[in-house]
Amino acid sequence: MKIKWAIDSNQSDVLIKSRHAIIAYLAGPVNKFKGYVDIQDDEIKNASVEFSLQVNKEETKLEQIDTNLRLKDFFNINAYPIISFKSTSFEKVAKNINFLKGNLTIQNITKHVELDAELIAINSYNGDKKAAFEITGQINRKDFGLAIHSFAQTNGLAMGPDIKFIANLELAI
């Protein structure tokens, strides 16, 4: 039986990661997630995902690695406080191999991207059915005008060209 699952915004988060320089978890109620996933026989049959991330909120957690680079230096958060994604299609390739295609907007630049989508688990707890769904992908930061706005880049900061996104979405019936 096919069941439509809705994304629970309060239990979903996104990890933005760039090699050697920054890891930022964008989690909690300041970010908006909406959409659904159709699950049949423990497999994804269809998905529509949309999220907006507010990167200029104080609630945003930041873990630093080897540098003093700050999230605001990387994303120019005062001028462009929102990162958004809206899916345009979902393609099932095989069990737990799925492609979610859509439009990603960073710094008012929108690009079509293809992300991997995986159903992690389905569990019941206290009568509530929940599912965990993970979306992963990689973009070239320069495609979105993401330069470093910090003195740290002149002090030998080695920054990779790619940014990795990992969205952990919790869904409920």
PDB file of C-alpha atoms in Angstrom:
ATOM      1  CA  MET A   1       0.000   0.000   0.000  1.00  0.00           C
ATOM      2  CA  LYS A   2       1.281   3.459  -0.961  1.00  0.00           C
ATOM      3  CA  ILE A   3       1.355   5.973   1.932  1.00  0.00           C
ATOM      4  CA  LYS A   4       2.100   9.702   1.685  1.00  0.00           C
ATOM      5  CA  TRP A   5       4.497  10.894   4.425  1.00  0.00           C
ATOM      6  CA  ALA A   6       4.879  14.607   5.295  1.00  0.00           C
ATOM      7  CA  ILE A   7       8.172  16.229   6.334  1.00  0.00           C
ATOM      8  CA  ASP A   8       8.384  17.212  10.018  1.00  0.00           C
ATOM      9  CA  SER A   9      10.201  20.595  10.021  1.00  0.00           C
ATOM     10  CA  ASN A  10      11.006  20.409  13.730  1.00  0.00           C
ATOM     11  CA  GLN A  11      12.895  17.142  13.314  1.00  0.00           C
ATOM     12  CA  SER A  12      14.722  17.887  10.042  1.00  0.00           C
ATOM     13  CA  ASP A  13      18.066  19.572   9.442  1.00  0.00           C
ATOM     14  CA  VAL A  14      20.705  20.285   6.820  1.00  0.00           C
ATOM     15  CA  LEU A  15      24.490  19.974   7.027  1.00  0.00           C
ATOM     16  CA  ILE A  16      26.552  22.249   4.775  1.00  0.00           C
ATOM     17  CA  LYS A  17      30.167  21.210   4.501  1.00  0.00           C
ATOM     18  CA  SER A  18      33.198  22.464   2.621  1.00  0.00           C
ATOM     19  CA  ARG A  19      36.498  20.655   2.785  1.00  0.00           C
ATOM     20  CA  HIS A  20      38.919  21.934   5.454  1.00  0.00           C
ATOM     21  CA  ALA A  21      37.076  25.125   6.170  1.00  0.00           C
ATOM     22  CA  ILE A  22      33.550  24.935   7.475  1.00  0.00           C
ATOM     23  CA  ILE A  23      30.846  22.665   8.790  1.00  0.00           C
ATOM     24  CA  ALA A  24      27.524  24.228   9.667  1.00  0.00           C
ATOM     25  CA  TYR A  25      24.428  22.444  10.896  1.00  0.00           C
ATOM     26  CA  LEU A  26      21.312  24.382  10.024  1.00  0.00           C
ATOM     27  CA  ALA A  27      18.639  22.890  12.235  1.00  0.00           C
ATOM     28  CA  GLY A  28      15.533  23.713  14.169  1.00  0.00           C
ATOM     29  CA  PRO A  29      12.348  25.719  13.725  1.00  0.00           C
ATOM     30  CA  VAL A  30      13.990  28.736  12.013  1.00  0.00           C
ATOM     31  CA  ASN A  31      14.234  26.680   8.833  1.00  0.00           C
ATOM     32  CA  LYS A  32      11.257  25.632   6.744  1.00  0.00           C
ATOM     33  CA  PHE A  33      10.850  22.217   5.229  1.00  0.00           C
ATOM     34  CA  LYS A  34       7.793  21.057   3.349  1.00  0.00           C
ATOM     35  CA  GLY A  35       6.926  18.315   1.004  1.00  0.00           C
ATOM     36  CA  TYR A  36       6.092  14.670   1.012  1.00  0.00           C
ATOM     37  CA  VAL A  37       7.461  11.246   0.215  1.00  0.00           C
ATOM     38  CA  ASP A  38       5.334   8.348  -1.016  1.00  0.00           C
ATOM     39  CA  ILE A  39       6.548   5.073   0.470  1.00  0.00           C
ATOM     40  CA  GLN A  40       5.328   1.676  -0.688  1.00  0.00           C
ATOM     41  CA  ASP A  41       6.737  -1.629   0.574  1.00  0.00           C
ATOM     42  CA  ASP A  42       9.615   0.230   2.288  1.00  0.00           C
ATOM     43  CA  GLU A  43      10.661   1.911  -0.976  1.00  0.00           C
ATOM     44  CA  ILE A  44      10.265   5.501  -2.129  1.00  0.00           C
ATOM     45  CA  LYS A  45       7.829   5.735  -5.022  1.00  0.00           C
ATOM     46  CA  ASN A  46       7.584   9.516  -5.406  1.00  0.00           C
ATOM     47  CA  ALA A  47       8.905  12.602  -3.626  1.00  0.00           C
ATOM     48  CA  SER A  48       8.481  16.331  -3.585  1.00  0.00           C
ATOM     49  CA  VAL A  49      10.806  18.280  -1.314  1.00  0.00           C
ATOM     50  CA  GLU A  50      11.129  21.985  -0.637  1.00  0.00           C
ATOM     51  CA  PHE A  51      13.163  23.802   1.986  1.00  0.00           C
ATOM     52  CA  SER A  52      14.319  27.283   2.927  1.00  0.00           C
ATOM     53  CA  LEU A  53      17.262  27.733   5.258  1.00  0.00           C
ATOM     54  CA  GLN A  54      17.846  30.943   7.171  1.00  0.00           C
ATOM     55  CA  VAL A  55      21.628  31.193   7.455  1.00  0.00           C
ATOM     56  CA  ASN A  56      21.636  34.534   9.294  1.00  0.00           C
ATOM     57  CA  LYS A  57      19.917  33.380  12.497  1.00  0.00           C
ATOM     58  CA  GLU A  58      21.767  33.227  15.792  1.00  0.00           C
ATOM     59  CA  GLU A  59      20.316  29.774  16.417  1.00  0.00           C
ATOM     60  CA  THR A  60      22.451  28.375  13.578  1.00  0.00           C
ATOM     61  CA  LYS A  61      25.086  26.093  15.063  1.00  0.00           C
ATOM     62  CA  LEU A  62      28.632  26.302  13.776  1.00  0.00           C
ATOM     63  CA  GLU A  63      31.437  23.872  14.351  1.00  0.00           C
ATOM     64  CA  GLN A  64      34.836  25.149  13.267  1.00  0.00           C
ATOM     65  CA  ILE A  65      37.667  23.035  11.926  1.00  0.00           C
ATOM     66  CA  ASP A  66      41.294  24.260  11.851  1.00  0.00           C
ATOM     67  CA  THR A  67      40.353  27.868  11.026  1.00  0.00           C
ATOM     68  CA  ASN A  68      38.544  30.896  12.346  1.00  0.00           C
ATOM     69  CA  LEU A  69      36.340  31.082   9.258  1.00  0.00           C
ATOM     70  CA  ARG A  70      32.773  32.027  10.132  1.00  0.00           C
ATOM     71  CA  LEU A  71      29.542  31.112   8.367  1.00  0.00           C
ATOM     72  CA  LYS A  72      28.900  34.786   7.582  1.00  0.00           C
ATOM     73  CA  ASP A  73      32.248  35.036   5.791  1.00  0.00           C
ATOM     74  CA  PHE A  74      31.301  32.214   3.471  1.00  0.00           C
ATOM     75  CA  PHE A  75      27.640  32.931   2.693  1.00  0.00           C
ATOM     76  CA  ASN A  76      27.492  36.747   2.910  1.00  0.00           C
ATOM     77  CA  ILE A  77      24.501  36.249   5.201  1.00  0.00           C
ATOM     78  CA  ASN A  78      23.530  39.903   5.550  1.00  0.00           C
ATOM     79  CA  ALA A  79      22.920  40.328   1.823  1.00  0.00           C
ATOM     80  CA  TYR A  80      21.629  36.777   1.150  1.00  0.00           C
ATOM     81  CA  PRO A  81      20.089  35.285   4.310  1.00  0.00           C
ATOM     82  CA  ILE A  82      18.173  32.415   2.626  1.00  0.00           C
ATOM     83  CA  ILE A  83      19.238  29.217   0.858  1.00  0.00           C
ATOM     84  CA  SER A  84      16.354  27.388  -0.816  1.00  0.00           C
ATOM     85  CA  PHE A  85      15.659  24.203  -2.756  1.00  0.00           C
ATOM     86  CA  LYS A  86      12.530  23.118  -4.622  1.00  0.00           C
ATOM     87  CA  SER A  87      12.366  19.740  -6.313  1.00  0.00           C
ATOM     88  CA  THR A  88      11.232  19.463  -9.932  1.00  0.00           C
ATOM     89  CA  SER A  89      11.351  15.685 -10.405  1.00  0.00           C
ATOM     90  CA  PHE A  90      12.043  12.405  -8.662  1.00  0.00           C
ATOM     91  CA  GLU A  91      13.593   9.418 -10.412  1.00  0.00           C
ATOM     92  CA  LYS A  92      13.722   5.952  -8.903  1.00  0.00           C
ATOM     93  CA  VAL A  93      16.650   3.911 -10.242  1.00  0.00           C
ATOM     94  CA  ALA A  94      16.653   0.890  -7.900  1.00  0.00           C
ATOM     95  CA  LYS A  95      15.872   0.085  -4.275  1.00  0.00           C
ATOM     96  CA  ASN A  96      17.319   3.013  -2.265  1.00  0.00           C
ATOM     97  CA  ILE A  97      18.932   4.561  -5.350  1.00  0.00           C
ATOM     98  CA  ASN A  98      16.929   7.657  -6.212  1.00  0.00           C
ATOM     99  CA  PHE A  99      17.624  11.020  -7.821  1.00  0.00           C
ATOM    100  CA  LEU A 100      15.848  14.154  -6.664  1.00  0.00           C
ATOM    101  CA  LYS A 101      16.237  16.975  -9.169  1.00  0.00           C
ATOM    102  CA  GLY A 102      15.417  20.579  -8.454  1.00  0.00           C
ATOM    103  CA  ASN A 103      16.376  24.217  -8.269  1.00  0.00           C
ATOM    104  CA  LEU A 104      18.845  25.351  -5.615  1.00  0.00           C
ATOM    105  CA  THR A 105      19.104  29.078  -4.882  1.00  0.00           C
ATOM    106  CA  ILE A 106      22.085  30.586  -3.059  1.00  0.00           C
ATOM    107  CA  GLN A 107      22.893  34.316  -3.139  1.00  0.00           C
ATOM    108  CA  ASN A 108      19.999  34.881  -5.610  1.00  0.00           C
ATOM    109  CA  ILE A 109      21.642  32.506  -8.104  1.00  0.00           C
ATOM    110  CA  THR A 110      19.454  29.539  -9.049  1.00  0.00           C
ATOM    111  CA  LYS A 111      20.914  26.392 -10.594  1.00  0.00           C
ATOM    112  CA  HIS A 112      19.359  23.055 -11.466  1.00  0.00           C
ATOM    113  CA  VAL A 113      20.947  20.307  -9.333  1.00  0.00           C
ATOM    114  CA  GLU A 114      20.643  16.546  -9.008  1.00  0.00           C
ATOM    115  CA  LEU A 115      20.760  15.080  -5.506  1.00  0.00           C
ATOM    116  CA  ASP A 116      20.804  11.511  -4.202  1.00  0.00           C
ATOM    117  CA  ALA A 117      17.828  10.471  -2.081  1.00  0.00           C
ATOM    118  CA  GLU A 118      17.696   7.484   0.257  1.00  0.00           C
ATOM    119  CA  LEU A 119      15.101   6.043   2.594  1.00  0.00           C
ATOM    120  CA  ILE A 120      17.083   5.255   5.763  1.00  0.00           C
ATOM    121  CA  ALA A 121      14.494   3.609   8.033  1.00  0.00           C
ATOM    122  CA  ILE A 122      10.849   3.340   9.027  1.00  0.00           C
ATOM    123  CA  ASN A 123      10.029   2.942  12.723  1.00  0.00           C
ATOM    124  CA  SER A 124       7.085   3.125  15.086  1.00  0.00           C
ATOM    125  CA  TYR A 125       7.385   4.713  18.526  1.00  0.00           C
ATOM    126  CA  ASN A 126       4.485   5.228  20.945  1.00  0.00           C
ATOM    127  CA  GLY A 127       2.050   4.619  18.117  1.00  0.00           C
ATOM    128  CA  ASP A 128       3.614   7.221  15.799  1.00  0.00           C
ATOM    129  CA  LYS A 129       5.096   6.042  12.503  1.00  0.00           C
ATOM    130  CA  LYS A 130       8.212   7.905  11.425  1.00  0.00           C
ATOM    131  CA  ALA A 131      10.548   7.589   8.468  1.00  0.00           C
ATOM    132  CA  ALA A 132      14.063   8.936   7.975  1.00  0.00           C
ATOM    133  CA  PHE A 133      15.004  10.174   4.521  1.00  0.00           C
ATOM    134  CA  GLU A 134      18.421  11.527   3.539  1.00  0.00           C
ATOM    135  CA  ILE A 135      19.246  13.784   0.592  1.00  0.00           C
ATOM    136  CA  THR A 136      22.895  14.285  -0.326  1.00  0.00           C
ATOM    137  CA  GLY A 137      24.624  16.236  -3.042  1.00  0.00           C
ATOM    138  CA  GLN A 138      27.555  18.343  -4.026  1.00  0.00           C
ATOM    139  CA  ILE A 139      27.798  21.706  -5.801  1.00  0.00           C
ATOM    140  CA  ASN A 140      30.640  23.867  -7.009  1.00  0.00           C
ATOM    141  CA  ARG A 141      30.637  26.888  -4.685  1.00  0.00           C
ATOM    142  CA  LYS A 142      31.850  29.224  -7.440  1.00  0.00           C
ATOM    143  CA  ASP A 143      28.714  28.444  -9.512  1.00  0.00           C
ATOM    144  CA  PHE A 144      26.787  30.300  -6.797  1.00  0.00           C
ATOM    145  CA  GLY A 145      29.264  33.150  -6.300  1.00  0.00           C
ATOM    146  CA  LEU A 146      30.462  31.748  -2.972  1.00  0.00           C
ATOM    147  CA  ALA A 147      33.820  33.371  -2.414  1.00  0.00           C
ATOM    148  CA  ILE A 148      35.354  33.796   1.000  1.00  0.00           C
ATOM    149  CA  HIS A 149      34.747  37.256   2.460  1.00  0.00           C
ATOM    150  CA  SER A 150      37.408  36.988   5.156  1.00  0.00           C
ATOM    151  CA  PHE A 151      41.011  37.825   5.865  1.00  0.00           C
ATOM    152  CA  ALA A 152      41.534  34.110   6.559  1.00  0.00           C
ATOM    153  CA  GLN A 153      41.880  33.349   2.840  1.00  0.00           C
ATOM    154  CA  THR A 154      45.100  35.348   2.678  1.00  0.00           C
ATOM    155  CA  ASN A 155      46.605  33.366   5.549  1.00  0.00           C
ATOM    156  CA  GLY A 156      46.910  30.106   3.628  1.00  0.00           C
ATOM    157  CA  LEU A 157      43.367  28.776   4.000  1.00  0.00           C
ATOM    158  CA  ALA A 158      42.932  25.767   1.728  1.00  0.00           C
ATOM    159  CA  MET A 159      39.324  25.739   0.556  1.00  0.00           C
ATOM    160  CA  GLY A 160      37.963  23.061  -1.710  1.00  0.00           C
ATOM    161  CA  PRO A 161      35.843  24.032  -4.720  1.00  0.00           C
ATOM    162  CA  ASP A 162      32.858  21.919  -3.680  1.00  0.00           C
ATOM    163  CA  ILE A 163      30.176  22.212  -1.024  1.00  0.00           C
ATOM    164  CA  LYS A 164      28.411  19.112   0.247  1.00  0.00           C
ATOM    165  CA  PHE A 165      24.791  19.181   1.368  1.00  0.00           C
ATOM    166  CA  ILE A 166      23.247  16.520   3.575  1.00  0.00           C
ATOM    167  CA  ALA A 167      19.574  16.985   4.422  1.00  0.00           C
ATOM    168  CA  ASN A 168      18.213  14.682   7.118  1.00  0.00           C
ATOM    169  CA  LEU A 169      14.461  14.699   6.842  1.00  0.00           C
ATOM    170  CA  GLU A 170      12.113  13.085   9.314  1.00  0.00           C
ATOM    171  CA  LEU A 171       8.695  12.214   7.980  1.00  0.00           C
ATOM    172  CA  ALA A 172       5.427  11.233   9.621  1.00  0.00           C
ATOM    173  CA  ILE A 173       2.070   9.964   8.426  1.00  0.00           C
TER     174      ILE A 173
END
